[in-house]
Short mmCIF file of N, CA and C and ligand atoms in Angstrom, two decimals:
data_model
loop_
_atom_site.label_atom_id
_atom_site.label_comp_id
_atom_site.label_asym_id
_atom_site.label_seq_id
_atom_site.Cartn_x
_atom_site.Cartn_y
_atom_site.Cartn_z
N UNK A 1 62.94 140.41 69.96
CA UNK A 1 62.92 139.60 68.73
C UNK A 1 62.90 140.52 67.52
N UNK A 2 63.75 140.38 66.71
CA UNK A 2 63.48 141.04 65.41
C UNK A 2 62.43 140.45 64.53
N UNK A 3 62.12 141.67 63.70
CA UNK A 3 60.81 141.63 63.13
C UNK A 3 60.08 140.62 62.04
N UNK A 4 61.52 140.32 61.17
CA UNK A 4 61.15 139.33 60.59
C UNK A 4 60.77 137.85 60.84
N UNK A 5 60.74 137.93 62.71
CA UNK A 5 60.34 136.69 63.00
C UNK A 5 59.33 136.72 63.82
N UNK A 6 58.31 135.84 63.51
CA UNK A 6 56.80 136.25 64.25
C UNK A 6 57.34 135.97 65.88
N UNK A 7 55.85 135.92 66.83
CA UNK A 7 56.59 135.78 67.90
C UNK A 7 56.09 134.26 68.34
N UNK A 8 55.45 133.46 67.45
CA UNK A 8 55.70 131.99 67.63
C UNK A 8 56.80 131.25 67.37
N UNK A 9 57.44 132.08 66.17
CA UNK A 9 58.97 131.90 65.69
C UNK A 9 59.74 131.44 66.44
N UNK A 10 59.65 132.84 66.97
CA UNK A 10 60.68 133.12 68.13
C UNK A 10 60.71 132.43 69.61
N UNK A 11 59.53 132.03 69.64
CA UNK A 11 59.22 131.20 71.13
C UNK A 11 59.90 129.75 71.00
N UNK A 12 59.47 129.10 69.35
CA UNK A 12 60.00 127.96 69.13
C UNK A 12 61.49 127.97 68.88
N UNK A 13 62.65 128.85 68.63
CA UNK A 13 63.78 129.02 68.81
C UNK A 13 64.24 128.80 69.34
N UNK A 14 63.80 129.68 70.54
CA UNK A 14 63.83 129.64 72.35
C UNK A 14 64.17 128.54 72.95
N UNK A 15 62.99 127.63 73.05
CA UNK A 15 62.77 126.45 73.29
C UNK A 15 63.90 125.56 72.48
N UNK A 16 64.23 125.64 71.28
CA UNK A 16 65.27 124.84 70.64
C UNK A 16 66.56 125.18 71.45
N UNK A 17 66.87 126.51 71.49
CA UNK A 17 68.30 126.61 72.27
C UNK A 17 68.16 126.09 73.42
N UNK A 18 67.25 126.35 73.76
CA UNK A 18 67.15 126.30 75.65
C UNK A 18 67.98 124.25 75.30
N UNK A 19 66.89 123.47 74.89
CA UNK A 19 66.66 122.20 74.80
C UNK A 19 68.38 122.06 74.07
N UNK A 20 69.18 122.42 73.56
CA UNK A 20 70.31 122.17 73.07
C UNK A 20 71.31 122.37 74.38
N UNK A 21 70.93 123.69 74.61
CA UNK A 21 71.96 124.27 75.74
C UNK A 21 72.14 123.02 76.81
N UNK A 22 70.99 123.23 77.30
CA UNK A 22 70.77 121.50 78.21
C UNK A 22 71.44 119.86 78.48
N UNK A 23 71.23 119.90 77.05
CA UNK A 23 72.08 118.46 76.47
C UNK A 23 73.43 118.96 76.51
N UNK A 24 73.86 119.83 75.44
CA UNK A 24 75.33 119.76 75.90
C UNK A 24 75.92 119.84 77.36
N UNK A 25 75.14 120.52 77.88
CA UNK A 25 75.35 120.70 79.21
C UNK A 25 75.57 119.39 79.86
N UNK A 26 74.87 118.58 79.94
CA UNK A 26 75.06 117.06 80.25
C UNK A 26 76.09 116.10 79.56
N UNK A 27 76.06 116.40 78.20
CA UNK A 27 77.17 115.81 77.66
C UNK A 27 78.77 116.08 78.57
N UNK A 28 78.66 117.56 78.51
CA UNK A 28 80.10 118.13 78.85
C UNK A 28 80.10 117.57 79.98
N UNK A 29 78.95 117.56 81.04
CA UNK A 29 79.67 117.06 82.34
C UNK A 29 79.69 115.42 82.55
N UNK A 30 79.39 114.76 81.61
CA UNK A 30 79.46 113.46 81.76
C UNK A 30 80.96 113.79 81.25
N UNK A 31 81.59 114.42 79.66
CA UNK A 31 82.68 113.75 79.61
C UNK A 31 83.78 114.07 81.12
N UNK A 32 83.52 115.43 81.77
CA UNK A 32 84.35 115.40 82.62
C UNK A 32 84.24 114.60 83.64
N UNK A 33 83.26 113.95 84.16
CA UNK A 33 83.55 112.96 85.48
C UNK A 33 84.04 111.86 84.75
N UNK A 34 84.26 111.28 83.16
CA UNK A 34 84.52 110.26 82.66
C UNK A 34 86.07 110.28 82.45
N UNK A 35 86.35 111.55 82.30
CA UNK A 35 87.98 112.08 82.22
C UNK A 35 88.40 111.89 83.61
N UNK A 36 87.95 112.22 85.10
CA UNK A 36 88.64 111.62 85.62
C UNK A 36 88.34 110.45 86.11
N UNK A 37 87.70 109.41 85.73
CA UNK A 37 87.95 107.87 85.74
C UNK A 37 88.52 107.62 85.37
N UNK A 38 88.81 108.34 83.65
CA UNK A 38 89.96 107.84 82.82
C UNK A 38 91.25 107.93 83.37
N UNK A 39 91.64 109.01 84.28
CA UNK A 39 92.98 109.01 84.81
C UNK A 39 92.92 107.94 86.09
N UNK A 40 91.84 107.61 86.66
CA UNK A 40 92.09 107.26 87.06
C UNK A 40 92.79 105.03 86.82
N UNK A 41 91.67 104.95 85.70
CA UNK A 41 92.32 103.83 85.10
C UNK A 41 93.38 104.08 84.58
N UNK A 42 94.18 105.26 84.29
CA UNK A 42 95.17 105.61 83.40
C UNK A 42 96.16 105.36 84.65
N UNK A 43 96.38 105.12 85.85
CA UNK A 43 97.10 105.21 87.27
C UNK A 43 97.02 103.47 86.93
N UNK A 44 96.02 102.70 87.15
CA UNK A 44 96.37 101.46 87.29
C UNK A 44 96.75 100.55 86.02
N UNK A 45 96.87 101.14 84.49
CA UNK A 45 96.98 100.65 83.63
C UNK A 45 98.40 101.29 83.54
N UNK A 46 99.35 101.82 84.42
CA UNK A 46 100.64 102.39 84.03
C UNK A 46 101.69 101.64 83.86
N UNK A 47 101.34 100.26 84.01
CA UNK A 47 102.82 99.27 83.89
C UNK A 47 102.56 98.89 82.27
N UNK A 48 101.35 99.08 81.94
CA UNK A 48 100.85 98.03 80.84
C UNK A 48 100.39 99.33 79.51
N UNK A 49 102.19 99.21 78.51
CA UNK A 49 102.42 100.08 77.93
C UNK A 49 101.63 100.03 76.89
N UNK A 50 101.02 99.39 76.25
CA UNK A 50 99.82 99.59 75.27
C UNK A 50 99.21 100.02 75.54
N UNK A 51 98.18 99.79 77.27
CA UNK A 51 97.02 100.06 77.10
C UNK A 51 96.88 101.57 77.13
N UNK A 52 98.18 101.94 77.79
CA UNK A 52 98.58 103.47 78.48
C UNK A 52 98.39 104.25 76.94
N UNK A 53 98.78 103.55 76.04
CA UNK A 53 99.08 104.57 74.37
C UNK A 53 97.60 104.36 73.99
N UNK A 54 96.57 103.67 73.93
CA UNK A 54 95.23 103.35 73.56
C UNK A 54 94.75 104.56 74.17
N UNK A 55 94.88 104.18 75.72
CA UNK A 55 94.04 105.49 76.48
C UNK A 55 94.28 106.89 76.28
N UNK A 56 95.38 107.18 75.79
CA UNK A 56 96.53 108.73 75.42
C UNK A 56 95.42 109.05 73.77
N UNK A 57 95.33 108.03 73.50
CA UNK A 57 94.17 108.45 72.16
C UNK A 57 92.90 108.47 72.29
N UNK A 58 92.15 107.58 73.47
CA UNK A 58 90.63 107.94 74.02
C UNK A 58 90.75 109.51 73.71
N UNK A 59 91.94 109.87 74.80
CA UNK A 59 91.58 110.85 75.62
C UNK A 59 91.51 111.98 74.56
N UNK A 60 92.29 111.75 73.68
CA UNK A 60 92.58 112.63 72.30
C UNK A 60 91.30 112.90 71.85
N UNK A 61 90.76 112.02 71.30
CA UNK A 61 89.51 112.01 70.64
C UNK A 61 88.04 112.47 71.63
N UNK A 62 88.12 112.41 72.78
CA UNK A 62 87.58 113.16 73.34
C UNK A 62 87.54 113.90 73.90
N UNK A 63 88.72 114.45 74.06
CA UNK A 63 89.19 116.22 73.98
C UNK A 63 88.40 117.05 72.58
N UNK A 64 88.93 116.27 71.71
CA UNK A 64 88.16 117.14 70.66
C UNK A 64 87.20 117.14 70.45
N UNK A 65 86.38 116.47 70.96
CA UNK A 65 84.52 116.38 70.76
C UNK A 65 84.15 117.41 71.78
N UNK A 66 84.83 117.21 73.03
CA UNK A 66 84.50 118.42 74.06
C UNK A 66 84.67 119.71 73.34
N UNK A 67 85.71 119.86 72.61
CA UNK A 67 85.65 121.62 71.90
C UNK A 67 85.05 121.89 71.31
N UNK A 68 84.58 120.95 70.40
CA UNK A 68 83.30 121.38 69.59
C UNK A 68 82.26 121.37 70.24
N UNK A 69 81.94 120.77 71.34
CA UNK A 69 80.57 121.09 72.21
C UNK A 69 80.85 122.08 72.97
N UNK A 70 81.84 122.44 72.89
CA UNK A 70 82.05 123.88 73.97
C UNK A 70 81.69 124.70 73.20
N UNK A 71 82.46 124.91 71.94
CA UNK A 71 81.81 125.87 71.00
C UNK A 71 80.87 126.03 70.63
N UNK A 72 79.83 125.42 70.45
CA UNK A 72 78.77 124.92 70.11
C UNK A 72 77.54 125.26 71.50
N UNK A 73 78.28 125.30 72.49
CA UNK A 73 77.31 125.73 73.80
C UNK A 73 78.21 127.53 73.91
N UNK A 74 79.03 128.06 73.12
CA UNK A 74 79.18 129.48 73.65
C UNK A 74 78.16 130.04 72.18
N UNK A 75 78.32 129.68 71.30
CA UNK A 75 77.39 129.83 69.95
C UNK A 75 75.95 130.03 70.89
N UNK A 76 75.29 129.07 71.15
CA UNK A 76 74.05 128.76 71.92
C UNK A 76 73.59 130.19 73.33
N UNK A 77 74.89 130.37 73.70
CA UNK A 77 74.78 131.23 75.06
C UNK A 77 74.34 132.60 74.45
N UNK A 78 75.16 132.95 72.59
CA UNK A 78 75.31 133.97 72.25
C UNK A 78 74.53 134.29 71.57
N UNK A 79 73.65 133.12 71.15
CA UNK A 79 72.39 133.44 70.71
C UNK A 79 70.94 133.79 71.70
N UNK A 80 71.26 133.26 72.61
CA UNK A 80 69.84 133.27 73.77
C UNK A 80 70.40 134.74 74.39
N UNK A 81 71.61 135.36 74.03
CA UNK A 81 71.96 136.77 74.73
C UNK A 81 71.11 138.09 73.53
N UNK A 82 71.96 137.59 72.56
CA UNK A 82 71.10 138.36 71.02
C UNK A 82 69.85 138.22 71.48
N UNK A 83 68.91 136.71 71.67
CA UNK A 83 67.55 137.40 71.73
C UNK A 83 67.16 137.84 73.17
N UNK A 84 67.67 137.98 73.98
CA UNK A 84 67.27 138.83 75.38
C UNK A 84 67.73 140.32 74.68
N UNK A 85 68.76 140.58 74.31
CA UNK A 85 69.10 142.08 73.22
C UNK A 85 67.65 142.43 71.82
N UNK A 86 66.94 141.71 71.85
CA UNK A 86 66.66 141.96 70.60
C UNK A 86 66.80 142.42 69.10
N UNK A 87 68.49 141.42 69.09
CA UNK A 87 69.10 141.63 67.55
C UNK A 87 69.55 140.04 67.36
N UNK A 88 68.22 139.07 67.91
CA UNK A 88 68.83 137.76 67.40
C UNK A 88 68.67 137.65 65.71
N UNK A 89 68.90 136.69 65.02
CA UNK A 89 68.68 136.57 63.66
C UNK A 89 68.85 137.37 62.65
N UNK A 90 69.81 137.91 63.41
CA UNK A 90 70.38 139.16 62.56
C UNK A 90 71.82 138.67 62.06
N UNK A 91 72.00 138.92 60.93
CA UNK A 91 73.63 137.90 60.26
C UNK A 91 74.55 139.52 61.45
N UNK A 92 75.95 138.87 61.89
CA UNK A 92 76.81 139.20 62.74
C UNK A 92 77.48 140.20 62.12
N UNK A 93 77.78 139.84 60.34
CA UNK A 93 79.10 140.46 59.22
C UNK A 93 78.14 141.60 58.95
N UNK A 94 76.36 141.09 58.12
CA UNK A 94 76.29 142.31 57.36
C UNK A 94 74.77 142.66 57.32
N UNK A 95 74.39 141.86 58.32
CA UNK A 95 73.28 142.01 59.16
C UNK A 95 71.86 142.11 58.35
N UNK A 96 71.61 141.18 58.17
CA UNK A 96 70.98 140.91 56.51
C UNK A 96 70.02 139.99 57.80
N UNK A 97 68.58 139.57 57.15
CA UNK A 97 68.11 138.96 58.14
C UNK A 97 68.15 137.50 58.04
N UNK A 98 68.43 136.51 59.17
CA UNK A 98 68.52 135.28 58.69
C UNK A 98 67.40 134.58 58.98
N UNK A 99 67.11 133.79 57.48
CA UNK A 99 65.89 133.47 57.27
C UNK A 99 65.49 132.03 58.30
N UNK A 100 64.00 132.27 58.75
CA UNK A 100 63.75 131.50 59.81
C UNK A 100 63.79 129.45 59.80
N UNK A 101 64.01 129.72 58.39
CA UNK A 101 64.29 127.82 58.13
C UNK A 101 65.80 127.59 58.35
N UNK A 102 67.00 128.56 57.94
CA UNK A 102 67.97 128.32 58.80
C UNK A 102 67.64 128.34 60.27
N UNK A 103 67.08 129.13 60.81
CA UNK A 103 67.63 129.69 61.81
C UNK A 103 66.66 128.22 62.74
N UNK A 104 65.43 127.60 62.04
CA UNK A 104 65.00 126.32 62.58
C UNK A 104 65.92 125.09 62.59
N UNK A 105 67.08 125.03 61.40
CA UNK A 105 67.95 123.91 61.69
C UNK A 105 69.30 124.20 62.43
N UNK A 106 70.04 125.08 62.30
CA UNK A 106 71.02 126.07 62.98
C UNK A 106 70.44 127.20 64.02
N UNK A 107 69.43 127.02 65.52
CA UNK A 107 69.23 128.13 65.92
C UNK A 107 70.16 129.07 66.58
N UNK A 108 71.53 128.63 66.60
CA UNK A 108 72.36 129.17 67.08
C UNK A 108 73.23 130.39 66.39
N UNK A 109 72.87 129.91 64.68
CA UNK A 109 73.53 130.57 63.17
C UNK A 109 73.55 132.05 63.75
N UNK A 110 74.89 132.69 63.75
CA UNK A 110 75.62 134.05 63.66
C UNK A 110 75.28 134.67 62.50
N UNK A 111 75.05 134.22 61.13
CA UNK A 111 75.67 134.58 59.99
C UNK A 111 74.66 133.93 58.94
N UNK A 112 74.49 134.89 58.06
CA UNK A 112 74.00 134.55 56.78
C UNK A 112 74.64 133.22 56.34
N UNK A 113 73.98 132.79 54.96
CA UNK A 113 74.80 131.83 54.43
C UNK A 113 75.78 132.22 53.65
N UNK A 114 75.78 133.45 53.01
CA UNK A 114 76.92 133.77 52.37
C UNK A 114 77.93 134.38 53.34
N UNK A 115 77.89 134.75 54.03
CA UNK A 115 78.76 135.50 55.61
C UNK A 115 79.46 134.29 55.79
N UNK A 116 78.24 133.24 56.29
CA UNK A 116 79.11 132.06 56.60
C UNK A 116 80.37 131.49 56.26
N UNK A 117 79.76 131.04 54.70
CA UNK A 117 80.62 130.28 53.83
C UNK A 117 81.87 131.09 53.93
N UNK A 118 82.12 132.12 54.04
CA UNK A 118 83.31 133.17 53.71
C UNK A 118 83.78 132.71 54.89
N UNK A 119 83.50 133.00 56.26
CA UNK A 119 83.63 132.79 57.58
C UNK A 119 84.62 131.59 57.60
N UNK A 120 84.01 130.29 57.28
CA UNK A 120 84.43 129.10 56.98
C UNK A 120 85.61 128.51 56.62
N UNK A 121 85.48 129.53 55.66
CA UNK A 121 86.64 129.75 54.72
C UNK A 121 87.98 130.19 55.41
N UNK A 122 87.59 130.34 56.27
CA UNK A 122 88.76 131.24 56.92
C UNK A 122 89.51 130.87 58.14
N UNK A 123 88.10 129.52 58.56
CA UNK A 123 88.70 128.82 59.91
C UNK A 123 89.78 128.00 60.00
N UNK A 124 90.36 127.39 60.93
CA UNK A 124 91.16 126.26 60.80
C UNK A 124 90.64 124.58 60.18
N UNK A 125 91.18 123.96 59.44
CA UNK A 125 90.48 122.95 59.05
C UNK A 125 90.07 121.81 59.61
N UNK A 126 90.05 122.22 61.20
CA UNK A 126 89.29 121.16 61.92
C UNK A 126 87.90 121.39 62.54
N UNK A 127 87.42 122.60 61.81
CA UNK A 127 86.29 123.28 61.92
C UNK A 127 85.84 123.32 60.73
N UNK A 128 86.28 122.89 59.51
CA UNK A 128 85.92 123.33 58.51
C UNK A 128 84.53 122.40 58.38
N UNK A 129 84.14 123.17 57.21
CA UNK A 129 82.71 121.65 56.78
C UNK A 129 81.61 121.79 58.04
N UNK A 130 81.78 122.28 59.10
CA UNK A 130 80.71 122.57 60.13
C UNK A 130 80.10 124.04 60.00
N UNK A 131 78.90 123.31 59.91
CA UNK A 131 77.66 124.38 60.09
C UNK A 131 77.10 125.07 61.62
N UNK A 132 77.11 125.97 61.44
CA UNK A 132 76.80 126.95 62.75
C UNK A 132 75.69 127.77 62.31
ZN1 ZN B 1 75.67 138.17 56.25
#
């Protein structure tokens, strides 16, 4: 644990990733046994050309929720690795320390807030506006 964070800090972090990691974890595998139900209703709804274009957009829209929880669980992995390393809460760009009330609502945060915002800046805009 780096220094600027006590070691109750740091225990309650812990516990936050752990408890995040978890859930997504469940999320992700619910959507995949739900993806293949979906094909599989997607097999008996194949004569019936609407419903086939409805389901082609489920599936859309929850494709993309899965990437952001994927990302969102490798963020999580890469933070519980930083603190087994002992350089968690350390900004990634310029290594400035990140202060522990971010790091209580974002425990996953890579990056300062000014690192960030730049970061952000730079992503594709279907990431944009999200906090990490
Ligand atoms: Zn920074």
């Amino acid at each position: 644990m780096t220094r600027h964070l006590g070691a109750g800090q740091g225990a309650l972090l812990r516990t936050e990733l752990e408890m995040r990691q978890r859930r997504l974890d469940q999320i992700l595998s619910a959507h995949q046994e739900g993806a293949s139900r979906a094909e599989h209703a997607h097999a008996l709804l194949a004569q019936d050309e609407d419903g086939a274009r409805r389901h082609a957009m489920d599936r859309e829209v929850d494709m993309a929720r899965s990437d952001l929880e994927i990302a969102e669980l490798g963020a999580i992995s890469r933070a519980l690795l930083r603190m087994n390393q002992g350089d968690y809460g350390l900004c990634a760009d310029c290594g400035a320390e990140i202060p522990f009330d971010r790091l209580k609502a974002e425990p996953q945060a890579e990056r300062c807030v000014p690192c960030e915002s730049k970061h952000e800046s730079q992503q594709q805009p279907a990431y944009a506006g999200r906090t990490l």
